Coordinates of C-alpha atoms and ligand atoms in Angstrom, one line a residue:
M254 CA 0.0 0.0 0.0
I255 CA 1.5 3.3 -1.0
I256 CA 0.6 6.1 1.2
R257 CA 1.9 9.6 0.6
G258 CA 3.5 11.2 3.5
C259 CA 1.1 13.7 5.0
S260 CA 1.8 17.1 6.3
S261 CA 0.6 17.8 9.8
Q262 CA -2.5 19.6 8.3
P263 CA -5.1 17.7 6.4
T264 CA -4.6 18.2 2.6
S265 CA -7.0 21.0 2.3
A266 CA -8.4 21.6 5.7
P267 CA -8.6 25.3 5.7
R268 CA -7.0 26.4 9.0
S269 CA -9.5 28.7 10.7
C270 CA -11.1 28.0 8.2
F271 CA -39.9 -8.8 17.3
S272 CA -41.9 -8.4 20.2
T273 CA -40.6 -11.9 19.9
L274 CA -43.0 -11.9 17.1
F275 CA -42.4 -15.3 15.8
L276 CA -45.8 -17.0 16.5
L277 CA -44.5 -20.4 17.1
P278 CA -46.7 -23.4 17.3
N279 CA -46.9 -24.1 21.0
S280 CA -47.9 -27.7 20.6
N281 CA -44.8 -28.7 18.7
R282 CA -42.8 -30.4 21.4
Y283 CA -40.6 -33.4 20.9
S284 CA -40.4 -36.8 22.6
F285 CA -37.3 -38.9 22.1
K286 CA -35.9 -42.2 23.2
K287 CA -33.4 -41.5 25.9
R288 CA -30.6 -43.1 24.0
A289 CA -30.2 -42.7 20.3
T290 CA -27.5 -44.7 18.7
T291 CA -26.8 -42.5 15.7
L292 CA -27.9 -39.0 14.8
K293 CA -29.5 -40.4 11.7
H294 CA -31.6 -42.5 13.9
E295 CA -32.1 -39.5 16.1
L296 CA -33.3 -37.5 13.2
D297 CA -35.7 -40.2 12.1
V298 CA -37.1 -40.2 15.6
V299 CA -37.4 -36.4 15.5
S300 CA -39.3 -36.6 12.2
C301 CA -41.7 -39.3 13.4
R302 CA -42.4 -37.6 16.7
F303 CA -42.6 -34.1 15.4
N304 CA -46.1 -33.6 16.7
S305 CA -45.9 -35.7 19.8
P306 CA -47.0 -34.5 23.2
P307 CA -44.8 -31.9 25.0
T308 CA -41.9 -33.2 26.9
N309 CA -38.4 -31.9 27.5
F310 CA -35.8 -34.3 26.4
R311 CA -32.1 -34.8 26.3
I312 CA -30.1 -36.6 23.7
Q313 CA -27.7 -39.0 25.4
A314 CA -24.4 -40.2 24.0
L315 CA -25.1 -39.0 20.5
E316 CA -22.6 -40.9 18.3
A317 CA -21.6 -37.9 16.3
N318 CA -18.8 -40.0 14.7
K319 CA -21.3 -41.7 12.5
L320 CA -22.4 -38.5 11.0
D321 CA -21.5 -38.6 7.3
G322 CA -18.5 -40.6 8.1
V323 CA -16.9 -37.7 10.0
K324 CA -14.8 -38.9 12.8
A325 CA -16.0 -38.2 16.3
E326 CA -14.2 -35.4 18.0
G327 CA -13.7 -37.3 21.3
S328 CA -15.3 -38.0 24.5
R329 CA -15.3 -34.4 25.6
T330 CA -17.6 -33.4 22.9
N331 CA -19.8 -36.4 23.2
L332 CA -20.1 -35.6 26.8
Q333 CA -21.1 -32.1 25.8
Y334 CA -24.0 -33.5 23.8
D335 CA -24.9 -35.8 26.7
H336 CA -25.9 -32.8 28.7
L337 CA -27.5 -30.8 25.9
T338 CA -31.0 -29.6 26.9
W339 CA -32.7 -29.4 23.5
P340 CA -34.9 -26.4 23.0
S341 CA -38.5 -26.2 22.0
P342 CA -40.7 -23.3 20.7
S343 CA -42.8 -23.6 23.8
D344 CA -39.9 -23.2 26.3
K345 CA -40.7 -20.5 28.8
V346 CA -37.3 -19.0 28.2
P347 CA -36.4 -19.0 24.5
F348 CA -33.1 -20.8 23.9
W349 CA -31.2 -17.7 23.0
K350 CA -32.1 -16.2 26.3
R351 CA -30.8 -19.1 28.4
E352 CA -27.9 -18.5 30.7
F353 CA -24.6 -19.0 28.9
P354 CA -21.1 -19.5 30.2
S355 CA -19.3 -16.2 30.5
W356 CA -18.4 -14.6 27.2
D357 CA -15.1 -13.0 27.7
I358 CA -12.4 -13.0 25.1
S359 CA -10.2 -10.5 26.8
D360 CA -7.2 -12.8 27.0
S361 CA -7.6 -14.4 23.7
G362 CA -5.1 -12.2 21.7
H363 CA -3.0 -14.0 19.2
V364 CA 0.2 -14.8 21.1
D365 CA 2.0 -15.6 17.8
I366 CA 1.5 -12.1 16.4
R367 CA 4.6 -10.0 16.4
K368 CA 4.6 -6.7 18.1
D369 CA 5.2 -3.6 15.9
S370 CA 8.5 -1.9 16.6
D371 CA 7.1 1.7 16.9
P372 CA 4.1 1.8 19.2
I373 CA 1.3 4.3 18.4
H374 CA -1.3 5.7 20.8
I375 CA -4.7 5.5 19.1
I376 CA -8.0 6.8 20.5
H377 CA -11.2 5.7 18.7
V378 CA -14.0 8.1 19.1
T379 CA -17.2 6.2 18.1
A380 CA -20.9 5.9 18.5
E381 CA -20.8 2.1 18.6
M382 CA -18.7 -0.7 20.2
A383 CA -19.4 -4.4 20.2
P384 CA -20.8 -6.0 22.2
I385 CA -22.0 -3.3 24.6
A386 CA -23.3 -0.7 22.2
K387 CA -23.6 -2.5 18.8
V388 CA -26.2 -1.8 16.2
G389 CA -24.4 -3.1 13.1
G390 CA -20.9 -3.6 11.7
L391 CA -19.5 -0.3 13.1
G392 CA -19.5 -1.8 16.6
D393 CA -17.8 -5.0 15.4
V394 CA -15.1 -3.0 13.5
V395 CA -14.2 -0.7 16.3
T396 CA -13.8 -3.7 18.7
G397 CA -12.0 -5.9 16.2
L398 CA -9.6 -3.2 15.0
A399 CA -8.8 -2.0 18.6
R400 CA -8.1 -5.5 19.8
A401 CA -5.9 -6.3 16.8
C402 CA -3.8 -3.1 17.4
L403 CA -3.5 -3.9 21.1
T404 CA -2.2 -7.3 20.2
R405 CA 0.4 -5.7 18.0
G406 CA 1.7 -3.7 20.9
H407 CA 0.0 -0.3 20.4
T408 CA -1.9 1.7 23.0
V409 CA -5.6 1.9 22.2
D410 CA -8.5 3.5 24.0
V411 CA -12.1 3.7 22.9
F412 CA -14.2 6.8 23.7
L413 CA -17.9 6.0 23.8
P414 CA -21.0 7.8 24.9
F415 CA -22.2 6.3 28.2
Y416 CA -25.6 5.2 26.7
E417 CA -28.2 4.5 29.4
C418 CA -28.8 1.1 27.6
I419 CA -25.3 -0.2 28.1
N420 CA -25.3 -3.3 30.2
K421 CA -22.7 -2.4 32.8
Q422 CA -22.2 -6.1 33.7
H423 CA -20.2 -6.4 30.5
V424 CA -17.8 -3.7 31.6
K425 CA -14.9 -4.7 33.9
E426 CA -13.3 -2.4 36.4
L427 CA -15.9 0.4 35.7
T428 CA -14.8 3.5 37.7
L429 CA -15.9 7.1 37.8
I430 CA -12.7 9.0 37.4
S431 CA -13.8 12.6 37.1
T432 CA -16.5 15.1 36.4
Y433 CA -15.7 18.0 34.1
G434 CA -17.6 20.6 32.1
S435 CA -18.1 20.4 28.4
Y436 CA -19.7 23.0 26.2
H437 CA -23.1 22.9 24.7
D438 CA -25.3 25.7 23.5
G439 CA -24.0 28.4 25.7
S440 CA -23.4 26.5 28.9
W441 CA -20.9 24.0 30.3
I442 CA -22.6 20.6 31.0
P443 CA -21.3 18.7 34.0
T444 CA -20.0 15.5 32.4
N445 CA -18.9 12.3 34.1
V446 CA -16.0 10.4 32.7
Y447 CA -15.7 6.7 33.6
R448 CA -13.0 4.2 32.7
G449 CA -13.7 0.5 32.1
V450 CA -12.4 -2.5 30.2
V451 CA -14.4 -4.3 27.5
F452 CA -13.0 -7.5 25.9
G453 CA -9.6 -6.3 27.1
I454 CA -9.9 -2.8 25.5
P455 CA -9.7 0.2 27.8
V456 CA -12.8 2.3 27.3
V457 CA -13.5 5.9 28.4
F458 CA -17.3 6.5 28.8
I459 CA -18.5 10.1 28.5
E460 CA -21.7 10.7 30.4
P461 CA -23.3 14.2 30.1
T462 CA -25.7 15.0 33.0
N463 CA -28.3 16.3 30.5
H464 CA -30.7 14.1 28.6
F465 CA -28.3 13.1 25.8
F466 CA -27.8 9.3 25.3
K467 CA -30.7 8.3 27.6
G468 CA -33.1 5.7 26.4
Q469 CA -33.4 2.0 25.8
S470 CA -31.4 1.8 22.6
V471 CA -28.2 3.2 21.1
Y472 CA -30.0 5.2 18.6
G473 CA -33.5 6.8 18.5
G474 CA -33.6 8.3 22.0
S475 CA -35.7 11.4 22.8
Y476 CA -33.0 13.8 22.1
D477 CA -31.5 15.5 19.0
E478 CA -28.9 13.0 17.9
L479 CA -26.9 15.4 15.8
E480 CA -26.5 17.8 18.7
A481 CA -25.8 14.9 21.1
Y482 CA -23.0 13.6 18.9
L483 CA -21.5 17.0 18.3
F484 CA -21.5 17.5 22.1
F485 CA -19.8 14.1 22.4
S486 CA -17.2 14.9 19.8
R487 CA -16.3 18.1 21.7
A488 CA -16.5 16.5 25.1
C489 CA -13.9 13.9 24.0
L490 CA -11.5 16.7 22.9
E491 CA -12.2 18.6 26.1
W492 CA -11.4 15.5 28.2
L493 CA -8.1 15.0 26.3
Q494 CA -7.3 18.6 27.1
V495 CA -8.4 18.4 30.8
S496 CA -6.5 15.2 31.3
A497 CA -3.5 16.4 29.2
T498 CA -3.6 13.4 26.9
Q499 CA -2.2 13.7 23.5
P500 CA -2.5 10.5 21.5
D501 CA -0.8 10.1 18.1
I502 CA -4.1 9.4 16.4
I503 CA -7.7 10.2 17.0
H504 CA -9.7 7.8 14.9
V505 CA -13.2 8.9 14.2
H506 CA -16.0 6.9 12.6
E507 CA -19.1 7.9 10.5
W508 CA -21.0 11.2 10.6
Q509 CA -21.6 10.9 14.4
T510 CA -18.0 11.8 15.2
A511 CA -17.0 13.5 11.8
G512 CA -17.5 16.9 13.5
L513 CA -14.5 16.2 15.7
P514 CA -11.9 17.0 13.0
L515 CA -13.4 20.5 12.6
L516 CA -13.4 21.1 16.3
Y517 CA -9.8 19.8 16.5
W518 CA -8.3 21.9 13.7
D519 CA -10.3 25.0 14.3
M520 CA -10.5 25.1 18.1
Y521 CA -8.4 22.6 20.1
Q522 CA -5.3 23.1 18.0
Y523 CA -5.4 26.7 19.2
L524 CA -5.8 25.5 22.8
S525 CA -3.5 22.8 24.1
L526 CA -3.9 19.8 21.7
Q527 CA -1.2 19.7 19.0
K528 CA 0.1 16.2 18.6
P529 CA -2.9 14.2 17.5
R530 CA -3.7 13.6 13.8
I531 CA -7.1 12.6 12.7
V532 CA -8.2 9.5 10.7
L533 CA -11.8 9.1 9.6
T534 CA -13.3 5.8 8.6
I535 CA -16.5 6.0 6.6
H536 CA -18.5 2.7 7.0
N537 CA -21.5 3.9 5.0
M538 CA -21.6 7.0 2.7
E539 CA -25.3 7.3 2.8
H540 CA -25.4 8.8 6.3
Y541 CA -24.2 12.4 5.7
G542 CA -24.7 13.9 9.1
E543 CA -27.0 16.7 7.7
C544 CA -26.6 19.6 9.9
R545 CA -28.0 23.2 10.1
Q546 CA -25.6 26.0 10.7
E547 CA -27.2 26.8 14.0
Q548 CA -26.8 23.2 15.1
L549 CA -23.1 23.4 14.5
N550 CA -23.1 26.7 16.4
K551 CA -24.3 24.8 19.5
C552 CA -21.0 23.0 19.8
G553 CA -19.1 26.3 19.7
L554 CA -18.1 26.5 16.1
D555 CA -19.3 29.2 13.7
G556 CA -21.6 27.3 11.3
S557 CA -21.4 30.0 8.7
V558 CA -17.6 29.5 8.3
Y559 CA -18.2 25.9 7.0
S560 CA -20.9 26.8 4.5
T561 CA -18.7 26.6 1.4
E562 CA -18.4 23.9 -1.2
E563 CA -14.7 23.3 -0.3
K564 CA -15.6 22.9 3.4
A565 CA -18.8 21.3 4.7
M566 CA -21.7 22.5 2.6
D567 CA -24.0 19.5 1.8
D568 CA -23.8 19.5 -2.0
R569 CA -27.4 18.2 -2.2
T570 CA -28.7 21.4 -0.6
I571 CA -26.9 23.9 -2.8
G572 CA -29.4 26.4 -4.0
H573 CA -31.9 25.4 -1.4
N574 CA -33.0 27.8 1.3
P575 CA -31.5 27.1 3.7
E576 CA -28.4 25.4 2.5
R577 CA -27.2 22.9 5.0
L578 CA -23.9 21.3 6.1
S579 CA -22.8 17.7 6.0
L580 CA -20.7 16.6 9.0
L581 CA -19.4 13.7 7.0
K582 CA -18.1 16.0 4.2
G583 CA -16.6 18.2 6.7
G584 CA -14.9 15.2 8.3
I585 CA -13.4 14.2 4.9
V586 CA -12.1 17.7 4.3
Y587 CA -10.6 18.1 7.8
S588 CA -9.1 14.6 8.5
N589 CA -5.5 13.7 7.8
A590 CA -6.6 10.4 6.2
V591 CA -9.9 9.0 5.2
V592 CA -10.5 5.3 5.0
T593 CA -13.5 3.4 3.7
V594 CA -14.2 -0.2 4.3
S595 CA -13.4 -2.1 1.1
P596 CA -11.4 -1.4 -2.2
T597 CA -14.5 -1.9 -4.3
Y598 CA -16.6 0.5 -2.2
L599 CA -13.8 3.0 -2.6
K600 CA -14.1 2.8 -6.4
E601 CA -17.9 3.0 -6.2
T602 CA -17.8 6.1 -4.0
L603 CA -15.4 7.9 -6.3
N604 CA -17.8 7.2 -9.2
S605 CA -21.1 8.1 -7.8
G606 CA -22.9 9.7 -4.9
W607 CA -23.1 13.1 -3.4
L608 CA -19.7 12.9 -1.8
A609 CA -17.8 11.7 -5.0
A610 CA -16.6 15.2 -5.9
T611 CA -15.3 15.8 -2.4
L612 CA -13.6 12.3 -2.3
I613 CA -12.0 13.0 -5.7
R614 CA -10.6 16.3 -4.4
H615 CA -9.1 14.4 -1.5
R616 CA -8.1 11.3 -3.4
D617 CA -4.5 11.4 -2.1
K618 CA -5.6 10.8 1.4
Y619 CA -8.5 8.4 0.7
F620 CA -7.9 4.6 1.2
G621 CA -9.9 1.4 0.9
I622 CA -9.1 -1.1 3.6
L623 CA -11.3 -4.3 3.8
N624 CA -12.7 -4.9 7.3
G625 CA -11.7 -8.0 9.1
I626 CA -13.7 -9.9 11.7
D627 CA -12.6 -10.6 15.3
T628 CA -11.8 -14.3 15.1
A629 CA -11.9 -14.6 19.0
I630 CA -15.4 -13.1 19.2
W631 CA -16.5 -15.1 16.2
N632 CA -15.0 -18.6 16.8
P633 CA -17.2 -21.7 16.3
A634 CA -14.6 -23.8 18.2
T635 CA -15.0 -21.8 21.4
D636 CA -18.3 -19.9 21.0
A637 CA -20.1 -19.8 24.4
F638 CA -23.5 -19.5 22.7
L639 CA -23.2 -22.7 20.6
P640 CA -24.7 -25.9 21.8
A641 CA -21.9 -27.7 20.0
K642 CA -18.5 -26.4 19.0
F643 CA -16.9 -27.1 15.6
D644 CA -14.1 -26.2 13.3
A645 CA -12.8 -27.2 9.8
N646 CA -11.4 -30.5 11.2
Q647 CA -14.3 -31.4 13.4
I648 CA -17.3 -30.3 11.6
E649 CA -20.0 -32.4 13.0
G650 CA -20.9 -29.9 15.8
K651 CA -22.4 -27.7 13.0
K652 CA -25.1 -30.4 12.4
I653 CA -25.9 -30.3 16.1
C654 CA -26.2 -26.5 15.9
K655 CA -28.6 -26.8 12.9
L656 CA -30.7 -29.4 14.6
Y657 CA -30.8 -27.3 17.8
V658 CA -32.0 -24.2 16.0
Q659 CA -34.5 -26.1 14.0
R660 CA -36.0 -27.7 17.1
G661 CA -35.8 -24.5 19.0
L662 CA -37.7 -22.6 16.4
G663 CA -40.1 -25.4 15.5
L664 CA -38.7 -25.8 12.0
A665 CA -39.1 -29.3 10.5
P666 CA -35.8 -31.1 11.3
E667 CA -34.1 -33.1 8.5
A668 CA -35.5 -36.7 8.4
Q669 CA -32.5 -38.3 6.8
D670 CA -29.5 -37.5 4.6
S671 CA -31.5 -38.2 1.4
A672 CA -33.9 -35.5 2.3
K673 CA -31.5 -32.8 3.5
V674 CA -32.9 -29.4 3.7
P675 CA -30.7 -26.4 3.1
L676 CA -31.1 -23.7 5.8
V677 CA -30.7 -20.1 4.5
V678 CA -30.0 -17.5 7.2
C679 CA -30.2 -13.7 6.7
I680 CA -29.1 -11.5 9.7
T681 CA -29.5 -7.9 8.9
R682 CA -30.8 -4.5 9.6
L683 CA -34.1 -4.4 7.6
V684 CA -33.3 -1.3 5.6
A685 CA -33.5 -0.6 1.8
Q686 CA -29.8 -0.9 1.5
K687 CA -30.0 -4.6 2.4
G688 CA -32.2 -5.4 -0.6
L689 CA -35.6 -5.8 1.2
H690 CA -37.5 -6.9 -2.0
L691 CA -34.8 -9.5 -2.6
I692 CA -35.1 -10.8 1.0
T693 CA -38.9 -11.1 0.8
N694 CA -38.6 -12.7 -2.6
A695 CA -36.0 -15.2 -1.1
I696 CA -38.6 -16.3 1.5
R697 CA -41.0 -17.3 -1.3
H698 CA -38.3 -18.9 -3.5
V699 CA -36.6 -20.9 -0.7
E700 CA -40.1 -22.2 0.4
A701 CA -40.8 -23.2 -3.3
L702 CA -37.4 -25.0 -3.3
N703 CA -38.4 -26.9 -0.1
G704 CA -35.6 -25.2 1.8
Q705 CA -35.7 -23.4 5.1
M706 CA -35.0 -19.8 5.9
I707 CA -34.6 -17.7 9.0
I708 CA -34.5 -13.9 9.0
L709 CA -33.1 -12.2 12.1
G710 CA -33.5 -8.4 11.7
T711 CA -34.7 -5.2 13.1
A712 CA -36.5 -2.5 11.1
P713 CA -35.9 1.1 12.1
D714 CA -38.8 2.1 9.8
A715 CA -42.2 1.2 11.2
R716 CA -43.7 0.5 7.7
V717 CA -40.9 -2.0 6.9
G718 CA -41.4 -3.5 10.4
S719 CA -45.1 -4.1 9.8
E720 CA -44.5 -5.6 6.4
F721 CA -42.2 -8.2 7.9
E722 CA -44.7 -8.7 10.8
G723 CA -47.3 -9.6 8.2
L724 CA -44.8 -12.0 6.6
A725 CA -44.1 -13.5 10.0
R726 CA -47.8 -14.0 10.6
L727 CA -48.0 -15.7 7.3
H728 CA -45.0 -18.0 7.7
N729 CA -44.0 -18.4 11.3
E730 CA -46.4 -21.3 12.1
G731 CA -45.3 -23.3 9.1
P732 CA -42.4 -25.8 8.9
S733 CA -39.9 -23.8 6.9
I734 CA -39.7 -20.0 7.4
R735 CA -39.1 -18.0 10.5
I736 CA -39.0 -14.2 10.6
L737 CA -37.7 -12.9 13.8
Q738 CA -37.8 -9.2 14.3
M739 CA -35.5 -8.5 17.1
Y740 CA -31.9 -8.0 18.0
S741 CA -30.1 -10.9 19.6
E742 CA -26.3 -11.2 19.6
E743 CA -26.7 -14.7 21.1
L744 CA -29.2 -15.9 18.5
S745 CA -27.1 -14.5 15.7
H746 CA -24.1 -16.7 16.7
M747 CA -26.4 -19.8 16.8
L748 CA -27.9 -18.9 13.4
Y749 CA -24.6 -18.5 11.7
A750 CA -23.5 -21.8 13.1
A751 CA -26.7 -23.5 12.0
A752 CA -26.8 -22.0 8.5
D753 CA -25.9 -23.8 5.3
I754 CA -26.2 -20.6 3.4
V755 CA -25.8 -17.0 4.6
L756 CA -27.8 -14.6 2.3
V757 CA -26.6 -11.0 1.8
P758 CA -28.5 -9.6 -1.2
S759 CA -27.6 -5.9 -0.6
I760 CA -28.2 -3.2 -3.1
Y761 CA -25.0 -1.7 -1.9
E762 CA -22.7 -2.9 0.8
P763 CA -19.6 -0.9 1.9
C764 CA -18.0 -4.0 3.3
G765 CA -20.5 -6.4 4.9
L766 CA -19.5 -8.5 7.9
S767 CA -22.4 -11.0 7.7
Q768 CA -20.8 -12.9 4.8
M769 CA -17.5 -13.1 6.6
I770 CA -18.9 -14.2 9.9
G771 CA -21.1 -16.7 8.1
M772 CA -18.0 -18.2 6.4
R773 CA -16.2 -18.3 9.8
Y774 CA -19.1 -20.6 10.9
G775 CA -19.1 -22.8 7.8
A776 CA -22.1 -21.1 6.0
V777 CA -21.6 -20.7 2.3
P778 CA -22.3 -17.1 1.3
L779 CA -24.8 -16.1 -1.4
V780 CA -24.4 -12.4 -2.1
R781 CA -25.0 -9.6 -4.6
K782 CA -21.9 -8.4 -6.3
T783 CA -21.4 -5.0 -4.7
G784 CA -18.9 -3.3 -2.5
G785 CA -17.1 -5.5 0.0
L786 CA -19.3 -8.5 -1.0
A787 CA -17.5 -8.4 -4.4
D788 CA -14.1 -8.3 -2.6
T789 CA -14.9 -11.3 -0.3
V790 CA -17.2 -13.8 -2.2
F791 CA -16.3 -15.5 -5.5
D792 CA -18.7 -17.6 -7.5
M793 CA -18.4 -21.4 -7.4
D794 CA -19.3 -21.6 -11.1
D795 CA -16.6 -19.1 -12.2
Q796 CA -13.9 -21.6 -13.5
S797 CA -11.4 -18.8 -13.9
H798 CA -11.2 -18.3 -10.1
S799 CA -11.8 -21.8 -8.9
E800 CA -9.1 -21.6 -6.3
I801 CA -10.7 -18.7 -4.5
A802 CA -14.4 -19.7 -5.2
N803 CA -16.2 -19.7 -2.0
G804 CA -19.9 -19.0 -2.6
F805 CA -22.6 -17.8 -5.0
V806 CA -22.8 -14.4 -6.5
F807 CA -25.4 -12.5 -8.6
E808 CA -25.3 -9.1 -10.1
G809 CA -28.8 -7.9 -10.9
I810 CA -31.1 -6.2 -8.5
D811 CA -34.1 -8.2 -9.9
E812 CA -35.8 -11.2 -8.3
G813 CA -34.9 -13.4 -11.3
S814 CA -31.1 -12.9 -10.7
L815 CA -31.5 -14.0 -7.1
N816 CA -33.8 -16.9 -7.9
C817 CA -31.3 -18.4 -10.5
T818 CA -28.6 -18.1 -7.9
L819 CA -30.6 -19.8 -5.2
D820 CA -31.4 -22.5 -7.7
R821 CA -27.7 -23.0 -8.4
A822 CA -26.8 -23.1 -4.7
F823 CA -29.6 -25.6 -3.9
S824 CA -28.7 -27.9 -6.8
F825 CA -25.0 -27.8 -5.7
Y826 CA -26.1 -28.6 -2.1
H827 CA -28.3 -31.6 -3.2
E828 CA -26.3 -32.9 -6.2
K829 CA -22.7 -32.5 -5.0
P830 CA -22.7 -33.2 -1.3
N831 CA -19.0 -33.9 -1.2
E832 CA -18.1 -30.7 -3.0
W833 CA -20.5 -28.9 -0.7
R834 CA -18.7 -30.3 2.3
D835 CA -15.4 -29.3 0.9
T836 CA -16.7 -25.8 0.4
V837 CA -17.9 -25.6 4.0
K838 CA -14.4 -26.6 5.1
K839 CA -12.8 -24.1 2.8
V840 CA -14.9 -21.2 4.1
L841 CA -14.3 -22.4 7.7
Q842 CA -10.5 -22.1 7.0
M843 CA -10.5 -18.7 5.3
D844 CA -8.6 -16.0 7.1
N845 CA -10.7 -12.9 7.3
S846 CA -9.2 -11.9 10.6
W847 CA -8.3 -8.4 11.5
N848 CA -4.5 -8.9 11.6
N849 CA -3.9 -8.2 7.9
A850 CA -6.3 -5.3 7.8
A851 CA -4.9 -3.9 11.1
G852 CA -1.5 -3.7 9.4
K853 CA -2.9 -1.5 6.7
Y854 CA -4.5 0.8 9.2
I855 CA -1.2 1.0 11.1
D856 CA 0.5 2.1 7.8
V857 CA -2.1 4.8 7.5
Y858 CA -1.5 5.9 11.2
N859 CA 2.2 5.9 10.7
N860 CA 2.0 8.1 7.6
V861 CA 0.0 10.8 9.2
R862 CA 1.3 10.8 12.8
V863 CA 3.8 13.4 14.0
K864 CA 6.9 11.4 14.7
H865 CA 8.8 13.9 16.8
H866 CA 6.9 16.2 18.9
Ligands
ADP49 P1 -24.3 -3.1 8.7 O1 -23.1 -2.6 9.4 O2 -24.7 -2.4 7.5 O3 -25.4 -3.3 9.6 P2 -22.6 -5.6 8.4 O4 -22.8 -6.8 7.7 O5 -21.4 -4.8 8.2 O6 -23.9 -4.6 8.2 O7 -22.7 -5.8 10.0 C1 -23.9 -6.3 10.6 C2 -23.5 -6.8 12.0 O8 -24.7 -6.7 12.8 C3 -23.1 -8.3 12.0 O9 -22.3 -8.6 13.1 C4 -24.5 -8.9 12.2 O10 -24.4 -10.3 12.7 C5 -25.1 -8.0 13.2 N1 -26.6 -7.9 13.2 C6 -27.4 -7.3 12.3 N2 -28.7 -7.5 12.6 C7 -28.7 -8.2 13.8 C8 -29.8 -8.7 14.7 N3 -31.1 -8.4 14.4 N4 -29.4 -9.4 15.8 C9 -28.1 -9.6 16.0 N5 -27.1 -9.2 15.2 C10 -27.4 -8.5 14.1

């Protein structure tokens, strides 16, 4: 990666310048012989007794070694199945809300990863962090990248709003360290600052004593989000000043913290902060951070100063009255380096979209770095939420996971190998970007192909939510489709593990983690060729790239393109079981970890940091 050396200033930053809505059949309980000799036998029993009277059951001494000739993974695992309490749709506590062994991967850094010779101090300023404040991929990326940089010997802190919804049990060593004042709209808001540790990452929590960040979810509280995140951006800089902390890099993410570079270069540089340089990662260009001048005024900047095309004027509003600002555009102009989350998305964003002109102007400091996934958080061999663990060498646990999910959700379990049913899983925010018409079409087509499909998603838009509620009412009592409108980290892990196919039919997708996580859990991806999906999934039927082929890809945004590809994937699954198994093993072994990508970020950090201060 060639990165031009950067001057201390950004290239042209002008200096002053579900209700658990799945209506499951509550009579579908299973009864099983206490001791089944083979899983096939077990499956036959499941199938015969699918409508038998309710009873909880346990499978004892499942001989997983007879599954498809795969060798048993030893007594430890069989013992594990001995004690498996199989779920049922009528369980009082749904299986994804059971108590799980503690989920802490703090110490699971990669010991064999070499330390970088020249440590950097990086502070992420972000609206999301997995798992305590995660809505989508942003939360995963911050946690994964921070952990990878820590492993390589760098100093990393994450600054996060102290959302009321954060489950404090997940934060170790949580301590109030100070209360200071941070500016908002003419007054100084008493602000508490806490320290804590999440998955081994030091986190600074910023808690204003006003109404900001109160509510039951990360986004959508009863406060002005734009003003709250502008406040947060300034409060982070203010805390660095108060605590006399000067990191090498302040790494901001998305529109929520894209106002920070403006505050840094036009305010805090004139106060006491001089050393930090700013890196902005854009995870999704469609969220501009549209901002009125008077909103920007509230954080102490003069909004009128930024109202030019070269600075932060929102190009979509030129000629409108009033013209408005885009925090994301301002962040691009004022940051020392701008990164987006895949090489293909980088090209796409230079070719189209309202920010293309700005990105072209700043091309020299604009990079595409493919996201990784945190392979300790996402590890089917150790995952605390899975009823059975597995990896590429010991794959039979995946079948247990599939059966477990099928039983738990009341889906018809597979009767025998000759009647295998491919399970398609789609875990996503239910928003237009994700290809909603393709997802709803997939429900119909998978059902027509006698497959099974589970959708786990949340819809921020009430109309989309009610459309999927209608589909849930239509399908959720049948044997093959479940539409679960809710957010559940635990269930997402189980679904990736259960899935034969992970579906990502996005209209556009900056990177996409779902397909990478799916592969990590042995699910073959079926994706639309766009953005990061095009950089990570290569079609099985493309002979020119057979060595990297790992899934099924379609290009059109029409239902026909998706249907053909589902047909191809289902035929492959049914007609070439050995090749399918090889593909599952291949995707399980792929390295989409953060280590490689973190190295590219460290190159960026090194090129913009001030070496001798
Ligand atoms: P985006 O960031 O656009 O939402 P990504 O594919 O990059 O899409 O990341 C989505 C992340 O959020 C993945 O970790 C996915 O498993 C998770 N996710 C999405 N919806 C849900 C949900 N309803 N419940 C649990 N996890 C979800």
